[in-house]
């Protein structure tokens, strides 16, 4: 008697066979919402890797790869989940996303796990994702905020900051990052005068800023979103004269913040996941030629997420998530020949020949523990209205 296929097995079978000629990868980012200014370059980064592989003709039996975009709203679990389910129905072989941490967890629990689908996020950074039960389906090319908290504490200390007021967007991302910053800064001898949540989408943040100002601090650290509440907090703080310098963690780094705030943001500083070196420079040049800014936050990580999918498929000889998922850590890490942006065809050829690769990519990929980035950061300072990289950590 033949066994009936489970839904998960049927999905894997379809992905491994029917999609062999045209592999679909979902690109599930917040094209609207609190980080909407970052999402286009993230999407373009992922699609650049797909175009590179398609043009090479080296994936499996000459398969092409196309991306299908959908919106998470960054903080809209219902929208993110429904769009993830639609991607499954459309026959994607993997999901590049989510972007913000809360929606990423929702997609993982409600879409990826029930369907046996692999996800690689380029930007979800909540420490809670490190311990979430994921059945080996979730990876991220961005480091955990536990690491960012340590980096921010180092930057604050190096700049002689003795005390901070700290506000965070009231969700999984904001709370996890605020906890990491507070614990790391206090462990190094710094003082946190207040830790207060703020909601996104408000027209007036004067009450929140008033409480922060009353507590005092050398600077105000804003663990929020650059196109939403974080921007409102900074504008209100400047308008009232409560603070004139701001600490800017990852969610606050992007070209739109200095553009919207103006010269008063000069001198503020922070950090964003990213690396320098050969891989980053190659990627920036490729992105420029393709007509977008590859240095935009999480764009390199999105290219790398897409690349890891395709390289793992080649290593497994299959586009079935149940088969290639186990190969992601293998292609991402040593041993093997190092592979940089623009060299995906070379990586595919080596894997087809049964050789090992160590994918370095645009962001210095090294996956540790439960399949997340070991983490390097660009230290940013706002100078003459622009985010300038002043150091790597």
PDB file of N, CA and C in Angstrom, residues 52 141 275-284 286 299-301 303-305 307-308 311 331-332 337-344 357-366:
ATOM      1  N   UNK A  52      23.012  36.950 -11.101  1.00  0.00           N
ATOM      2  CA  UNK A  52      24.382  36.469 -11.334  1.00  0.00           C
ATOM      3  C   UNK A  52      24.390  34.956 -11.579  1.00  0.00           C
ATOM      4  N   UNK A 141      22.057  36.014   8.157  1.00  0.00           N
ATOM      5  CA  UNK A 141      23.359  36.573   7.824  1.00  0.00           C
ATOM      6  C   UNK A 141      23.634  37.843   8.616  1.00  0.00           C
ATOM      7  N   UNK A 275      30.818  44.783   7.165  1.00  0.00           N
ATOM      8  CA  UNK A 275      32.253  44.545   7.197  1.00  0.00           C
ATOM      9  C   UNK A 275      32.927  45.301   6.076  1.00  0.00           C
ATOM     10  N   UNK A 276      34.214  45.444   6.189  1.00  0.00           N
ATOM     11  CA  UNK A 276      35.001  46.025   5.114  1.00  0.00           C
ATOM     12  C   UNK A 276      35.718  44.927   4.357  1.00  0.00           C
ATOM     13  N   UNK A 277      36.738  45.304   3.637  1.00  0.00           N
ATOM     14  CA  UNK A 277      37.559  44.311   2.975  1.00  0.00           C
ATOM     15  C   UNK A 277      37.131  44.009   1.559  1.00  0.00           C
ATOM     16  N   UNK A 278      37.760  42.970   1.007  1.00  0.00           N
ATOM     17  CA  UNK A 278      37.616  42.633  -0.401  1.00  0.00           C
ATOM     18  C   UNK A 278      36.169  42.337  -0.790  1.00  0.00           C
ATOM     19  N   UNK A 279      35.477  41.551   0.015  1.00  0.00           N
ATOM     20  CA  UNK A 279      34.104  41.179  -0.321  1.00  0.00           C
ATOM     21  C   UNK A 279      33.176  42.365  -0.389  1.00  0.00           C
ATOM     22  N   UNK A 280      33.273  43.250   0.611  1.00  0.00           N
ATOM     23  CA  UNK A 280      32.404  44.421   0.637  1.00  0.00           C
ATOM     24  C   UNK A 280      32.684  45.338  -0.548  1.00  0.00           C
ATOM     25  N   UNK A 281      33.951  45.575  -0.850  1.00  0.00           N
ATOM     26  CA  UNK A 281      34.288  46.476  -1.945  1.00  0.00           C
ATOM     27  C   UNK A 281      33.809  45.926  -3.294  1.00  0.00           C
ATOM     28  N   UNK A 282      33.954  44.618  -3.485  1.00  0.00           N
ATOM     29  CA  UNK A 282      33.467  44.015  -4.727  1.00  0.00           C
ATOM     30  C   UNK A 282      31.954  44.170  -4.845  1.00  0.00           C
ATOM     31  N   UNK A 283      31.272  43.971  -3.745  1.00  0.00           N
ATOM     32  CA  UNK A 283      29.811  44.079  -3.776  1.00  0.00           C
ATOM     33  C   UNK A 283      29.362  45.511  -4.041  1.00  0.00           C
ATOM     34  N   UNK A 284      30.000  46.479  -3.392  1.00  0.00           N
ATOM     35  CA  UNK A 284      29.616  47.877  -3.607  1.00  0.00           C
ATOM     36  C   UNK A 284      29.756  48.253  -5.078  1.00  0.00           C
ATOM     37  N   UNK A 286      29.656  46.174  -7.684  1.00  0.00           N
ATOM     38  CA  UNK A 286      28.620  45.475  -8.444  1.00  0.00           C
ATOM     39  C   UNK A 286      27.275  46.165  -8.315  1.00  0.00           C
ATOM     40  N   UNK A 299      21.851  45.435   2.816  1.00  0.00           N
ATOM     41  CA  UNK A 299      21.878  45.038   1.403  1.00  0.00           C
ATOM     42  C   UNK A 299      22.947  43.970   1.143  1.00  0.00           C
ATOM     43  N   UNK A 300      24.176  44.116   1.675  1.00  0.00           N
ATOM     44  CA  UNK A 300      25.158  43.031   1.500  1.00  0.00           C
ATOM     45  C   UNK A 300      24.678  41.713   2.099  1.00  0.00           C
ATOM     46  N   UNK A 301      24.041  41.780   3.261  1.00  0.00           N
ATOM     47  CA  UNK A 301      23.550  40.569   3.920  1.00  0.00           C
ATOM     48  C   UNK A 301      22.444  39.900   3.102  1.00  0.00           C
ATOM     49  N   UNK A 303      22.212  40.014  -0.290  1.00  0.00           N
ATOM     50  CA  UNK A 303      22.940  39.326  -1.377  1.00  0.00           C
ATOM     51  C   UNK A 303      23.464  37.988  -0.872  1.00  0.00           C
ATOM     52  N   UNK A 304      24.057  38.011   0.303  1.00  0.00           N
ATOM     53  CA  UNK A 304      24.641  36.788   0.851  1.00  0.00           C
ATOM     54  C   UNK A 304      23.585  35.741   1.177  1.00  0.00           C
ATOM     55  N   UNK A 305      22.437  36.182   1.673  1.00  0.00           N
ATOM     56  CA  UNK A 305      21.364  35.235   1.974  1.00  0.00           C
ATOM     57  C   UNK A 305      20.925  34.505   0.704  1.00  0.00           C
ATOM     58  N   UNK A 307      22.671  34.137  -2.050  1.00  0.00           N
ATOM     59  CA  UNK A 307      23.775  33.310  -2.526  1.00  0.00           C
ATOM     60  C   UNK A 307      23.845  31.991  -1.766  1.00  0.00           C
ATOM     61  N   UNK A 308      23.645  32.039  -0.453  1.00  0.00           N
ATOM     62  CA  UNK A 308      23.714  30.817   0.343  1.00  0.00           C
ATOM     63  C   UNK A 308      22.649  29.812  -0.078  1.00  0.00           C
ATOM     64  N   UNK A 311      23.925  28.249  -3.476  1.00  0.00           N
ATOM     65  CA  UNK A 311      25.109  27.412  -3.287  1.00  0.00           C
ATOM     66  C   UNK A 311      24.758  26.127  -2.545  1.00  0.00           C
ATOM     67  N   UNK A 331      28.466  25.283   3.157  1.00  0.00           N
ATOM     68  CA  UNK A 331      28.979  26.194   2.127  1.00  0.00           C
ATOM     69  C   UNK A 331      29.365  27.547   2.714  1.00  0.00           C
ATOM     70  N   UNK A 332      28.819  27.880   3.885  1.00  0.00           N
ATOM     71  CA  UNK A 332      29.087  29.192   4.487  1.00  0.00           C
ATOM     72  C   UNK A 332      30.432  29.261   5.189  1.00  0.00           C
ATOM     73  N   UNK A 337      37.504  26.661  -0.681  1.00  0.00           N
ATOM     74  CA  UNK A 337      38.005  27.841  -1.377  1.00  0.00           C
ATOM     75  C   UNK A 337      37.078  29.024  -1.115  1.00  0.00           C
ATOM     76  N   UNK A 338      37.667  30.159  -0.798  1.00  0.00           N
ATOM     77  CA  UNK A 338      36.882  31.353  -0.480  1.00  0.00           C
ATOM     78  C   UNK A 338      36.187  31.878  -1.732  1.00  0.00           C
ATOM     79  N   UNK A 339      34.909  32.244  -1.553  1.00  0.00           N
ATOM     80  CA  UNK A 339      34.094  32.741  -2.661  1.00  0.00           C
ATOM     81  C   UNK A 339      33.573  34.135  -2.300  1.00  0.00           C
ATOM     82  N   UNK A 340      33.797  35.097  -3.199  1.00  0.00           N
ATOM     83  CA  UNK A 340      33.418  36.496  -2.973  1.00  0.00           C
ATOM     84  C   UNK A 340      32.298  36.901  -3.934  1.00  0.00           C
ATOM     85  N   UNK A 341      31.694  38.075  -3.732  1.00  0.00           N
ATOM     86  CA  UNK A 341      30.691  38.562  -4.677  1.00  0.00           C
ATOM     87  C   UNK A 341      31.247  38.595  -6.100  1.00  0.00           C
ATOM     88  N   UNK A 342      30.416  38.218  -7.036  1.00  0.00           N
ATOM     89  CA  UNK A 342      30.854  38.144  -8.415  1.00  0.00           C
ATOM     90  C   UNK A 342      31.491  36.816  -8.782  1.00  0.00           C
ATOM     91  N   UNK A 343      31.640  35.938  -7.786  1.00  0.00           N
ATOM     92  CA  UNK A 343      32.286  34.637  -8.013  1.00  0.00           C
ATOM     93  C   UNK A 343      31.335  33.466  -7.770  1.00  0.00           C
ATOM     94  N   UNK A 344      30.035  33.723  -7.868  1.00  0.00           N
ATOM     95  CA  UNK A 344      29.079  32.654  -7.582  1.00  0.00           C
ATOM     96  C   UNK A 344      29.191  31.527  -8.600  1.00  0.00           C
ATOM     97  N   UNK A 357      33.655  24.736  -0.577  1.00  0.00           N
ATOM     98  CA  UNK A 357      33.832  26.188  -0.638  1.00  0.00           C
ATOM     99  C   UNK A 357      33.616  26.795   0.733  1.00  0.00           C
ATOM    100  N   UNK A 358      34.175  27.983   0.914  1.00  0.00           N
ATOM    101  CA  UNK A 358      33.980  28.790   2.127  1.00  0.00           C
ATOM    102  C   UNK A 358      33.441  30.135   1.654  1.00  0.00           C
ATOM    103  N   UNK A 359      32.108  30.278   1.659  1.00  0.00           N
ATOM    104  CA  UNK A 359      31.500  31.486   1.125  1.00  0.00           C
ATOM    105  C   UNK A 359      31.749  32.664   2.083  1.00  0.00           C
ATOM    106  N   UNK A 360      32.498  33.652   1.592  1.00  0.00           N
ATOM    107  CA  UNK A 360      32.795  34.861   2.368  1.00  0.00           C
ATOM    108  C   UNK A 360      31.777  35.950   2.046  1.00  0.00           C
ATOM    109  N   UNK A 361      31.509  36.109   0.762  1.00  0.00           N
ATOM    110  CA  UNK A 361      30.470  37.025   0.335  1.00  0.00           C
ATOM    111  C   UNK A 361      30.741  38.477   0.621  1.00  0.00           C
ATOM    112  N   UNK A 362      29.664  39.249   0.675  1.00  0.00           N
ATOM    113  CA  UNK A 362      29.748  40.695   0.840  1.00  0.00           C
ATOM    114  C   UNK A 362      29.872  41.129   2.290  1.00  0.00           C
ATOM    115  N   UNK A 363      29.472  40.248   3.212  1.00  0.00           N
ATOM    116  CA  UNK A 363      29.440  40.646   4.626  1.00  0.00           C
ATOM    117  C   UNK A 363      30.360  39.804   5.494  1.00  0.00           C
ATOM    118  N   UNK A 364      31.324  39.107   4.877  1.00  0.00           N
ATOM    119  CA  UNK A 364      32.248  38.291   5.662  1.00  0.00           C
ATOM    120  C   UNK A 364      31.536  37.153   6.361  1.00  0.00           C
ATOM    121  N   UNK A 365      30.751  36.395   5.612  1.00  0.00           N
ATOM    122  CA  UNK A 365      29.876  35.373   6.189  1.00  0.00           C
ATOM    123  C   UNK A 365      30.660  34.335   6.982  1.00  0.00           C
ATOM    124  N   UNK A 366      30.253  34.156   8.215  1.00  0.00           N
ATOM    125  CA  UNK A 366      30.664  33.012   9.039  1.00  0.00           C
ATOM    126  C   UNK A 366      29.482  32.697   9.935  1.00  0.00           C
TER     127      UNK A 366
END
